[in-house]
Amino acid sequence: MLSIIGLLVILTIVILLITQKLNPIVALVIIPFIGALVAGFGPGEITEFFNDGISSVISVVIMFIFAILFFGIMQDTGMFNPLITKMVRLSRGNVILVSMATVIIGAIAHLDGSGASTFLITIPALLPLYKKLNMSPYMLVMLIGMSASIMNMVPWGGPLGRTAAVLGVDSSELWQPLIPLQAVLIVLLIAMGALVGSLEKKRLLKNGTLTEGINFDNFNVNGDSNSEATSLERPKLLWFNLLLTLAVVGLLMSGLLPAGLIFMLAVSIALPINYRNMDLQMDRIKAHAPSALMMAAIILAAGSFLGILGNTGMLDSLAEDMVVILPAFLVPFLHYIIGFFGAPLELVLNTDAYYFALLPVVEQIVSTHGVDSITAAYSIMIGNVIGTFISPFSPALWLAVGLAGIEMGRYIKYAIFWVWGFSVLAMVAAFVMGII
């Protein structure tokens, strides 16, 4: 019964998000609450589930609020303008080259293994370029997300860390065979970026919005700014703002301080130095407050959702029952089957449920049929990891969606074909290389 209710809750939310029938905050709060009541849990128990879920995301909420404020202020100062100008000139407005470069930038930015910081670094820098070239922001988020997913196989990344915890082995040992696979997948993703870029070029050509052929040699993003935006720019403080941003990124990668505190300190430094007038400081906060508040509300709603579904046992029950109902002749190949559906399963299960509930059950079942435990774990992880940033239950993806100004439902519809297809390609590559 818990599995059925949990599945109905998750499917309802996913359908509502994809069809855009309900605001994500409303869907993530109301549907799980009703599901918990139907499952027989009382107000007192649901309150505990809610508190537990909120506690698990509160640090993320703090980080999102101040991260959005910080990068918003950096955009106001025009810090990204020289980078954008240089990229536009180098690409000469070539949509395909921009798409390929996006993959490389995403891989480099995700070396710290944090999806949130990756999106915070890349999207504010690349989005103005995409807008200038009339390219789809949905493609930007998808390519960055898929590139980050490949890099997410590092030992300090979530998927491999969870897999190592389940198997009881050192994550560095698990990573060694995956290094060549990561290199191959990055090359394949660059090729896919070229393909997606060519399709985007055709779309722009068909719509008459293709900017190729324009002379970008003298392009300067500052020249396109309105008077209000120009008045906020601080070109004389470019190097200070750049060093401050690099310091923030370095601290995020080092883990010396909590991410929320890092961004709170960064905002507290950036505001008075760039805008010494108190009223102007408040104006900058007010200007970016709507985005920050929306992201905070969505993450809190997601925390409530995860707290209720996790503590009621719905997620664990669903993961276990999905394995039990499969036909017996499929059992020896269960790890391949789960891996094949790993990406779309991100729409149904959260990451913890996938690795801590589904993985150990599948590994235990197939190991009785002579399948090596590590091989089974690799199959399940490689098939799933590419879909890390397709899940509406990923706080980092909500951040990316917010930064890019796009809709979650439309993003899922746009990206699911490419993400699932590439995840299957990743499994094929791993099979050919003898990893699975």
Short mmCIF file of C-alpha atoms in Angstrom, two decimals:
data_model
loop_
_atom_site.label_atom_id
_atom_site.label_comp_id
_atom_site.label_asym_id
_atom_site.label_seq_id
_atom_site.Cartn_x
_atom_site.Cartn_y
_atom_site.Cartn_z
CA MET A 1 0.00 0.00 0.00
CA LEU A 2 2.84 2.40 0.83
CA SER A 3 4.41 1.69 -2.55
CA ILE A 4 1.16 2.37 -4.41
CA ILE A 5 0.52 5.61 -2.53
CA GLY A 6 4.14 6.72 -2.96
CA LEU A 7 4.08 5.96 -6.68
CA LEU A 8 0.81 7.86 -7.12
CA VAL A 9 2.18 10.84 -5.20
CA ILE A 10 5.39 10.98 -7.26
CA LEU A 11 3.68 10.39 -10.62
CA THR A 12 1.07 13.04 -9.82
CA ILE A 13 3.76 15.60 -9.01
CA VAL A 14 5.83 14.75 -12.11
CA ILE A 15 2.76 14.94 -14.37
CA LEU A 16 1.69 18.26 -12.85
CA LEU A 17 5.19 19.64 -13.36
CA ILE A 18 5.44 18.43 -16.94
CA THR A 19 1.96 19.62 -17.93
CA GLN A 20 2.42 22.89 -16.00
CA LYS A 21 -1.00 22.46 -14.39
CA LEU A 22 0.13 23.49 -10.92
CA ASN A 23 2.81 25.66 -9.36
CA PRO A 24 5.72 23.42 -8.20
CA ILE A 25 5.51 24.80 -4.65
CA VAL A 26 1.84 23.86 -4.40
CA ALA A 27 2.40 20.41 -5.94
CA LEU A 28 5.36 19.56 -3.69
CA VAL A 29 3.45 20.55 -0.54
CA ILE A 30 -0.16 19.48 -1.08
CA ILE A 31 0.22 16.11 -2.87
CA PRO A 32 2.62 14.46 -0.35
CA PHE A 33 0.54 15.79 2.56
CA ILE A 34 -2.60 14.18 1.14
CA GLY A 35 -0.64 10.98 0.44
CA ALA A 36 0.55 10.80 4.05
CA LEU A 37 -3.02 11.24 5.34
CA VAL A 38 -4.29 8.52 3.01
CA ALA A 39 -1.49 6.22 4.23
CA GLY A 40 -2.83 6.59 7.76
CA PHE A 41 -0.33 8.96 9.32
CA GLY A 42 -1.64 11.53 11.78
CA PRO A 43 -0.91 15.25 12.10
CA GLY A 44 1.72 14.67 14.79
CA GLU A 45 3.68 12.20 12.68
CA ILE A 46 3.42 14.35 9.55
CA THR A 47 4.70 17.31 11.57
CA GLU A 48 7.80 15.30 12.52
CA PHE A 49 8.31 14.27 8.89
CA PHE A 50 7.96 17.89 7.82
CA ASN A 51 10.42 19.17 10.41
CA ASP A 52 12.94 16.50 9.43
CA GLY A 53 12.61 17.37 5.75
CA ILE A 54 12.97 21.10 6.35
CA SER A 55 16.02 20.53 8.57
CA SER A 56 17.68 18.58 5.77
CA VAL A 57 17.42 21.46 3.28
CA ILE A 58 17.68 24.58 5.41
CA SER A 59 21.42 24.97 4.79
CA VAL A 60 20.78 24.62 1.05
CA VAL A 61 18.07 27.29 1.24
CA ILE A 62 20.46 29.71 2.92
CA MET A 63 23.09 29.05 0.29
CA PHE A 64 20.62 29.55 -2.58
CA ILE A 65 19.33 32.87 -1.23
CA PHE A 66 22.74 34.44 -0.80
CA ALA A 67 24.25 32.77 -3.87
CA ILE A 68 21.55 34.27 -6.09
CA LEU A 69 22.09 37.66 -4.46
CA PHE A 70 25.86 37.43 -4.91
CA PHE A 71 25.88 36.41 -8.56
CA GLY A 72 23.11 38.91 -9.25
CA ILE A 73 25.31 41.66 -7.84
CA MET A 74 28.26 40.40 -9.89
CA GLN A 75 26.11 40.60 -13.01
CA ASP A 76 25.08 44.14 -12.06
CA THR A 77 28.72 45.19 -11.80
CA GLY A 78 29.39 43.86 -15.31
CA MET A 79 32.00 41.36 -14.16
CA PHE A 80 30.99 38.75 -16.74
CA ASN A 81 30.90 41.22 -19.64
CA PRO A 82 34.57 40.89 -20.71
CA LEU A 83 34.30 37.08 -20.63
CA ILE A 84 31.11 37.12 -22.67
CA THR A 85 32.60 39.57 -25.14
CA LYS A 86 35.68 37.37 -25.60
CA MET A 87 33.62 34.21 -26.04
CA VAL A 88 31.38 35.84 -28.61
CA ARG A 89 34.38 37.07 -30.57
CA LEU A 90 36.11 33.67 -30.46
CA SER A 91 32.98 31.79 -31.49
CA ARG A 92 32.14 34.47 -34.04
CA GLY A 93 28.50 33.71 -33.38
CA ASN A 94 28.90 30.05 -34.32
CA VAL A 95 26.10 28.22 -32.52
CA ILE A 96 27.76 24.83 -32.87
CA LEU A 97 31.07 26.01 -31.38
CA VAL A 98 29.24 27.63 -28.46
CA SER A 99 27.40 24.35 -27.77
CA MET A 100 30.64 22.37 -27.77
CA ALA A 101 32.37 24.92 -25.56
CA THR A 102 29.47 24.72 -23.09
CA VAL A 103 30.23 21.04 -22.49
CA ILE A 104 33.90 21.71 -21.76
CA ILE A 105 33.11 24.63 -19.46
CA GLY A 106 30.59 22.49 -17.55
CA ALA A 107 33.13 19.71 -17.03
CA ILE A 108 35.78 22.08 -15.71
CA ALA A 109 33.33 23.87 -13.43
CA HIS A 110 32.17 20.59 -11.88
CA LEU A 111 35.58 19.49 -10.67
CA ASP A 112 34.43 20.23 -7.12
CA GLY A 113 31.56 17.73 -7.48
CA SER A 114 28.93 20.26 -6.43
CA GLY A 115 26.03 20.72 -8.82
CA ALA A 116 24.88 23.92 -7.17
CA SER A 117 28.24 25.69 -7.47
CA THR A 118 28.61 24.43 -11.06
CA PHE A 119 25.35 26.02 -12.12
CA LEU A 120 26.11 29.15 -10.10
CA ILE A 121 29.42 29.56 -11.89
CA THR A 122 28.42 28.68 -15.45
CA ILE A 123 24.86 29.82 -16.08
CA PRO A 124 25.24 33.49 -15.09
CA ALA A 125 28.33 33.65 -17.31
CA LEU A 126 26.92 31.83 -20.35
CA LEU A 127 23.25 32.84 -20.32
CA PRO A 128 23.84 36.37 -21.72
CA LEU A 129 25.82 34.82 -24.59
CA TYR A 130 23.01 32.38 -25.33
CA LYS A 131 20.51 35.21 -25.28
CA LYS A 132 22.66 37.31 -27.59
CA LEU A 133 22.78 34.44 -30.08
CA ASN A 134 19.05 33.63 -29.56
CA MET A 135 20.02 30.12 -28.40
CA SER A 136 17.73 28.11 -26.14
CA PRO A 137 18.45 28.40 -22.40
CA TYR A 138 17.01 24.89 -22.09
CA MET A 139 19.92 23.61 -24.17
CA LEU A 140 22.35 25.51 -21.94
CA VAL A 141 21.05 23.87 -18.75
CA MET A 142 20.92 20.42 -20.40
CA LEU A 143 24.50 20.51 -21.70
CA ILE A 144 25.91 21.88 -18.44
CA GLY A 145 23.89 19.30 -16.47
CA MET A 146 25.01 16.35 -18.59
CA SER A 147 28.65 17.46 -18.52
CA ALA A 148 28.47 17.86 -14.74
CA SER A 149 26.85 14.42 -14.48
CA ILE A 150 29.83 12.77 -16.16
CA MET A 151 32.21 14.54 -13.80
CA ASN A 152 29.95 13.50 -10.92
CA MET A 153 31.61 10.06 -11.03
CA VAL A 154 34.57 11.44 -9.07
CA PRO A 155 35.09 9.99 -5.56
CA TRP A 156 33.82 13.15 -3.88
CA GLY A 157 30.68 13.14 -6.02
CA GLY A 158 27.37 11.98 -4.60
CA PRO A 159 26.65 8.90 -6.78
CA LEU A 160 30.03 7.22 -6.36
CA GLY A 161 30.14 8.09 -2.66
CA ARG A 162 26.75 6.48 -2.11
CA THR A 163 27.74 3.43 -4.17
CA ALA A 164 30.94 3.00 -2.17
CA ALA A 165 28.97 3.26 1.08
CA VAL A 166 26.56 0.53 -0.05
CA LEU A 167 29.34 -1.82 -1.18
CA GLY A 168 31.60 -1.04 1.77
CA VAL A 169 34.62 -0.26 -0.44
CA ASP A 170 36.82 2.78 -0.88
CA SER A 171 35.40 5.24 -3.37
CA SER A 172 38.85 5.92 -4.86
CA GLU A 173 39.13 2.25 -5.80
CA LEU A 174 35.78 2.39 -7.54
CA TRP A 175 36.82 5.52 -9.41
CA GLN A 176 40.00 4.18 -11.03
CA PRO A 177 38.27 2.10 -13.76
CA LEU A 178 35.84 4.98 -14.38
CA ILE A 179 38.50 7.59 -15.29
CA PRO A 180 38.92 6.44 -18.92
CA LEU A 181 35.14 6.13 -19.20
CA GLN A 182 34.74 9.74 -18.07
CA ALA A 183 37.22 10.86 -20.73
CA VAL A 184 35.37 8.92 -23.45
CA LEU A 185 31.99 10.26 -22.33
CA ILE A 186 33.21 13.88 -22.36
CA VAL A 187 34.39 13.41 -25.96
CA LEU A 188 31.05 11.82 -26.88
CA LEU A 189 29.17 14.64 -25.17
CA ILE A 190 31.18 17.24 -27.09
CA ALA A 191 30.11 15.43 -30.26
CA MET A 192 26.52 15.44 -29.02
CA GLY A 193 26.89 19.15 -28.29
CA ALA A 194 27.83 19.66 -31.93
CA LEU A 195 24.75 17.68 -33.00
CA VAL A 196 22.41 19.57 -30.69
CA GLY A 197 24.06 22.80 -31.79
CA SER A 198 23.47 21.99 -35.45
CA LEU A 199 19.79 21.31 -34.74
CA GLU A 200 19.58 24.57 -32.83
CA LYS A 201 21.19 26.35 -35.77
CA LYS A 202 18.54 24.92 -38.11
CA ARG A 203 15.80 26.07 -35.72
CA LEU A 204 17.20 29.59 -35.61
CA LEU A 205 17.60 29.64 -39.38
CA LYS A 206 14.01 28.50 -39.81
CA ASN A 207 12.77 31.17 -37.40
CA GLY A 208 14.90 33.85 -39.01
CA THR A 209 16.71 34.57 -35.73
CA LEU A 210 20.13 33.17 -36.61
CA THR A 211 22.82 35.77 -35.82
CA GLU A 212 25.65 34.03 -37.69
CA GLY A 213 27.12 36.24 -40.37
CA ILE A 214 27.11 39.24 -38.06
CA ASN A 215 30.53 40.78 -37.53
CA PHE A 216 31.34 40.11 -33.87
CA ASP A 217 34.87 41.52 -34.01
CA ASN A 218 33.74 44.78 -32.46
CA PHE A 219 31.10 43.25 -30.25
CA ASN A 220 31.01 44.51 -26.68
CA VAL A 221 28.28 43.44 -24.32
CA ASN A 222 28.49 46.81 -22.57
CA GLY A 223 27.29 48.49 -25.71
CA ASP A 224 23.97 46.69 -25.54
CA SER A 225 23.23 47.66 -21.96
CA ASN A 226 20.53 50.18 -21.12
CA SER A 227 21.36 53.33 -19.19
CA GLU A 228 20.22 51.91 -15.84
CA ALA A 229 22.29 48.76 -16.24
CA THR A 230 25.30 50.76 -17.38
CA SER A 231 25.07 52.98 -14.31
CA LEU A 232 25.36 49.91 -12.10
CA GLU A 233 28.51 48.61 -13.76
CA ARG A 234 31.82 48.93 -11.96
CA PRO A 235 34.56 48.41 -14.57
CA LYS A 236 37.21 49.89 -12.27
CA LEU A 237 36.43 47.16 -9.72
CA LEU A 238 36.55 44.34 -12.30
CA TRP A 239 39.67 42.70 -10.88
CA PHE A 240 38.44 42.99 -7.31
CA ASN A 241 35.10 41.38 -8.21
CA LEU A 242 36.86 38.69 -10.23
CA LEU A 243 39.22 37.85 -7.37
CA LEU A 244 36.30 37.83 -4.94
CA THR A 245 34.42 35.41 -7.18
CA LEU A 246 37.47 33.16 -7.55
CA ALA A 247 37.90 33.22 -3.77
CA VAL A 248 34.27 32.16 -3.36
CA VAL A 249 34.74 29.30 -5.82
CA GLY A 250 37.97 28.25 -4.13
CA LEU A 251 36.34 28.19 -0.70
CA LEU A 252 33.43 26.17 -2.11
CA MET A 253 35.87 23.59 -3.46
CA SER A 254 37.95 23.49 -0.29
CA GLY A 255 35.04 22.92 2.06
CA LEU A 256 36.66 25.07 4.76
CA LEU A 257 33.41 26.93 5.42
CA PRO A 258 29.72 26.11 4.85
CA ALA A 259 28.52 27.24 1.42
CA GLY A 260 25.82 29.41 2.97
CA LEU A 261 28.33 31.28 5.12
CA ILE A 262 30.67 31.73 2.15
CA PHE A 263 27.97 33.46 0.11
CA MET A 264 26.74 35.51 3.07
CA LEU A 265 30.27 36.82 3.55
CA ALA A 266 30.66 37.40 -0.18
CA VAL A 267 27.45 39.45 -0.37
CA SER A 268 28.48 41.40 2.72
CA ILE A 269 31.80 42.29 1.06
CA ALA A 270 30.56 42.88 -2.49
CA LEU A 271 27.64 45.16 -1.66
CA PRO A 272 29.37 47.98 0.28
CA ILE A 273 32.47 48.00 -1.93
CA ASN A 274 30.57 48.17 -5.23
CA TYR A 275 27.66 50.26 -4.01
CA ARG A 276 28.54 52.54 -1.12
CA ASN A 277 25.16 54.26 -0.96
CA MET A 278 22.81 52.51 1.50
CA ASP A 279 19.75 53.05 -0.69
CA LEU A 280 21.56 51.60 -3.70
CA GLN A 281 22.55 48.55 -1.65
CA MET A 282 18.92 47.97 -0.69
CA ASP A 283 17.86 48.44 -4.32
CA ARG A 284 20.26 45.69 -5.43
CA ILE A 285 18.90 43.32 -2.79
CA LYS A 286 15.32 44.14 -3.75
CA ALA A 287 16.11 43.63 -7.43
CA HIS A 288 17.29 40.05 -6.88
CA ALA A 289 15.04 39.19 -3.93
CA PRO A 290 12.18 37.77 -6.06
CA SER A 291 14.44 35.12 -7.62
CA ALA A 292 16.03 34.32 -4.27
CA LEU A 293 12.66 34.07 -2.51
CA MET A 294 11.18 31.86 -5.23
CA MET A 295 14.13 29.47 -5.05
CA ALA A 296 13.98 29.37 -1.26
CA ALA A 297 10.25 28.58 -1.33
CA ILE A 298 10.70 25.79 -3.88
CA ILE A 299 13.56 24.17 -1.97
CA LEU A 300 11.61 24.33 1.29
CA ALA A 301 8.63 22.74 -0.47
CA ALA A 302 10.94 20.03 -1.84
CA GLY A 303 12.27 19.48 1.70
CA SER A 304 8.73 18.96 2.94
CA PHE A 305 8.10 16.51 0.10
CA LEU A 306 11.27 14.49 0.75
CA GLY A 307 10.72 14.51 4.50
CA ILE A 308 7.20 13.11 4.18
CA LEU A 309 7.93 10.50 1.51
CA GLY A 310 11.19 9.40 3.11
CA ASN A 311 10.00 9.11 6.71
CA THR A 312 6.69 7.46 5.84
CA GLY A 313 8.71 4.67 4.21
CA MET A 314 7.08 5.24 0.81
CA LEU A 315 10.37 5.63 -1.06
CA ASP A 316 12.01 2.55 0.45
CA SER A 317 8.89 0.46 -0.05
CA LEU A 318 8.55 1.58 -3.64
CA ALA A 319 12.18 0.77 -4.44
CA GLU A 320 11.91 -2.73 -2.95
CA ASP A 321 8.58 -3.59 -4.57
CA MET A 322 9.78 -2.51 -8.01
CA VAL A 323 12.32 -5.34 -7.82
CA VAL A 324 9.95 -7.96 -6.41
CA ILE A 325 7.33 -7.67 -9.17
CA LEU A 326 9.78 -8.39 -12.01
CA PRO A 327 9.55 -11.77 -13.84
CA ALA A 328 12.06 -14.40 -12.68
CA PHE A 329 13.81 -14.77 -16.06
CA LEU A 330 14.84 -11.13 -15.91
CA VAL A 331 16.48 -11.38 -12.49
CA PRO A 332 20.04 -12.29 -13.68
CA PHE A 333 20.00 -9.19 -15.87
CA LEU A 334 18.32 -6.98 -13.32
CA HIS A 335 21.33 -4.67 -12.91
CA TYR A 336 21.35 -3.95 -16.65
CA ILE A 337 17.60 -3.35 -16.68
CA ILE A 338 17.73 -0.93 -13.75
CA GLY A 339 20.74 0.81 -15.34
CA PHE A 340 18.90 1.10 -18.67
CA PHE A 341 16.03 2.86 -16.94
CA GLY A 342 18.35 4.71 -14.57
CA ALA A 343 17.82 8.16 -16.10
CA PRO A 344 14.00 8.12 -16.23
CA LEU A 345 13.95 6.60 -12.74
CA GLU A 346 15.27 9.99 -11.60
CA LEU A 347 11.73 11.24 -12.30
CA VAL A 348 10.32 8.70 -9.83
CA LEU A 349 12.96 8.12 -7.15
CA ASN A 350 15.22 10.57 -5.41
CA THR A 351 18.97 9.89 -5.35
CA ASP A 352 19.06 8.48 -1.83
CA ALA A 353 16.19 6.08 -2.54
CA TYR A 354 17.91 4.91 -5.73
CA TYR A 355 21.29 4.22 -4.14
CA PHE A 356 20.40 3.32 -0.57
CA ALA A 357 17.15 1.40 -1.18
CA LEU A 358 17.19 0.11 -4.75
CA LEU A 359 20.91 -0.55 -5.30
CA PRO A 360 21.50 -2.86 -2.30
CA VAL A 361 18.41 -4.93 -3.08
CA VAL A 362 19.34 -5.35 -6.75
CA GLU A 363 22.98 -6.10 -5.91
CA GLN A 364 21.94 -8.78 -3.42
CA ILE A 365 19.56 -10.44 -5.88
CA VAL A 366 21.90 -10.58 -8.90
CA SER A 367 24.91 -11.64 -6.81
CA THR A 368 23.10 -14.92 -6.09
CA HIS A 369 23.17 -15.52 -9.86
CA GLY A 370 26.93 -15.10 -10.12
CA VAL A 371 27.05 -11.40 -10.98
CA ASP A 372 29.97 -9.53 -9.41
CA SER A 373 28.78 -6.95 -6.88
CA ILE A 374 30.96 -4.15 -8.27
CA THR A 375 29.86 -4.90 -11.84
CA ALA A 376 26.23 -4.71 -10.75
CA ALA A 377 26.86 -1.44 -8.90
CA TYR A 378 28.65 0.10 -11.89
CA SER A 379 25.76 -0.83 -14.19
CA ILE A 380 23.19 0.75 -11.90
CA MET A 381 25.26 3.88 -11.27
CA ILE A 382 26.46 4.56 -14.83
CA GLY A 383 22.92 4.26 -16.18
CA ASN A 384 21.62 6.65 -13.58
CA VAL A 385 24.35 9.25 -13.15
CA ILE A 386 23.72 10.98 -16.49
CA GLY A 387 20.17 11.65 -15.31
CA THR A 388 21.31 13.38 -12.12
CA PHE A 389 20.16 16.77 -13.36
CA ILE A 390 16.91 15.71 -15.00
CA SER A 391 15.22 15.01 -11.67
CA PRO A 392 12.70 17.54 -10.31
CA PHE A 393 13.80 16.33 -6.88
CA SER A 394 17.32 17.75 -7.37
CA PRO A 395 17.75 21.07 -5.52
CA ALA A 396 20.69 21.96 -7.78
CA LEU A 397 18.51 21.56 -10.88
CA TRP A 398 15.90 23.90 -9.40
CA LEU A 399 18.72 26.40 -8.94
CA ALA A 400 19.76 25.97 -12.58
CA VAL A 401 16.18 26.40 -13.75
CA GLY A 402 15.84 29.55 -11.66
CA LEU A 403 19.12 31.03 -12.85
CA ALA A 404 18.26 30.34 -16.49
CA GLY A 405 14.71 31.67 -16.16
CA ILE A 406 13.11 28.53 -17.58
CA GLU A 407 10.32 26.18 -16.48
CA MET A 408 11.00 22.78 -14.91
CA GLY A 409 8.24 20.97 -16.78
CA ARG A 410 9.33 22.27 -20.17
CA TYR A 411 12.94 21.47 -19.32
CA ILE A 412 12.11 17.82 -18.58
CA LYS A 413 10.23 17.52 -21.86
CA TYR A 414 13.13 19.13 -23.73
CA ALA A 415 15.96 17.14 -22.14
CA ILE A 416 14.62 13.66 -21.31
CA PHE A 417 15.21 12.24 -24.82
CA TRP A 418 18.83 13.39 -24.96
CA VAL A 419 19.62 12.53 -21.35
CA TRP A 420 18.14 9.02 -21.50
CA GLY A 421 19.74 8.33 -24.87
CA PHE A 422 23.15 9.43 -23.64
CA SER A 423 22.79 7.37 -20.45
CA VAL A 424 22.21 4.26 -22.58
CA LEU A 425 25.23 5.22 -24.70
CA ALA A 426 27.25 5.53 -21.49
CA MET A 427 26.29 1.97 -20.53
CA VAL A 428 27.24 0.70 -23.98
CA ALA A 429 30.62 2.43 -23.72
CA ALA A 430 31.17 0.95 -20.25
CA PHE A 431 30.27 -2.52 -21.58
CA VAL A 432 32.67 -2.24 -24.51
CA MET A 433 35.43 -1.08 -22.17
CA GLY A 434 34.81 -4.08 -19.90
CA ILE A 435 33.63 -2.07 -16.92
CA ILE A 436 30.19 -3.69 -16.73
#
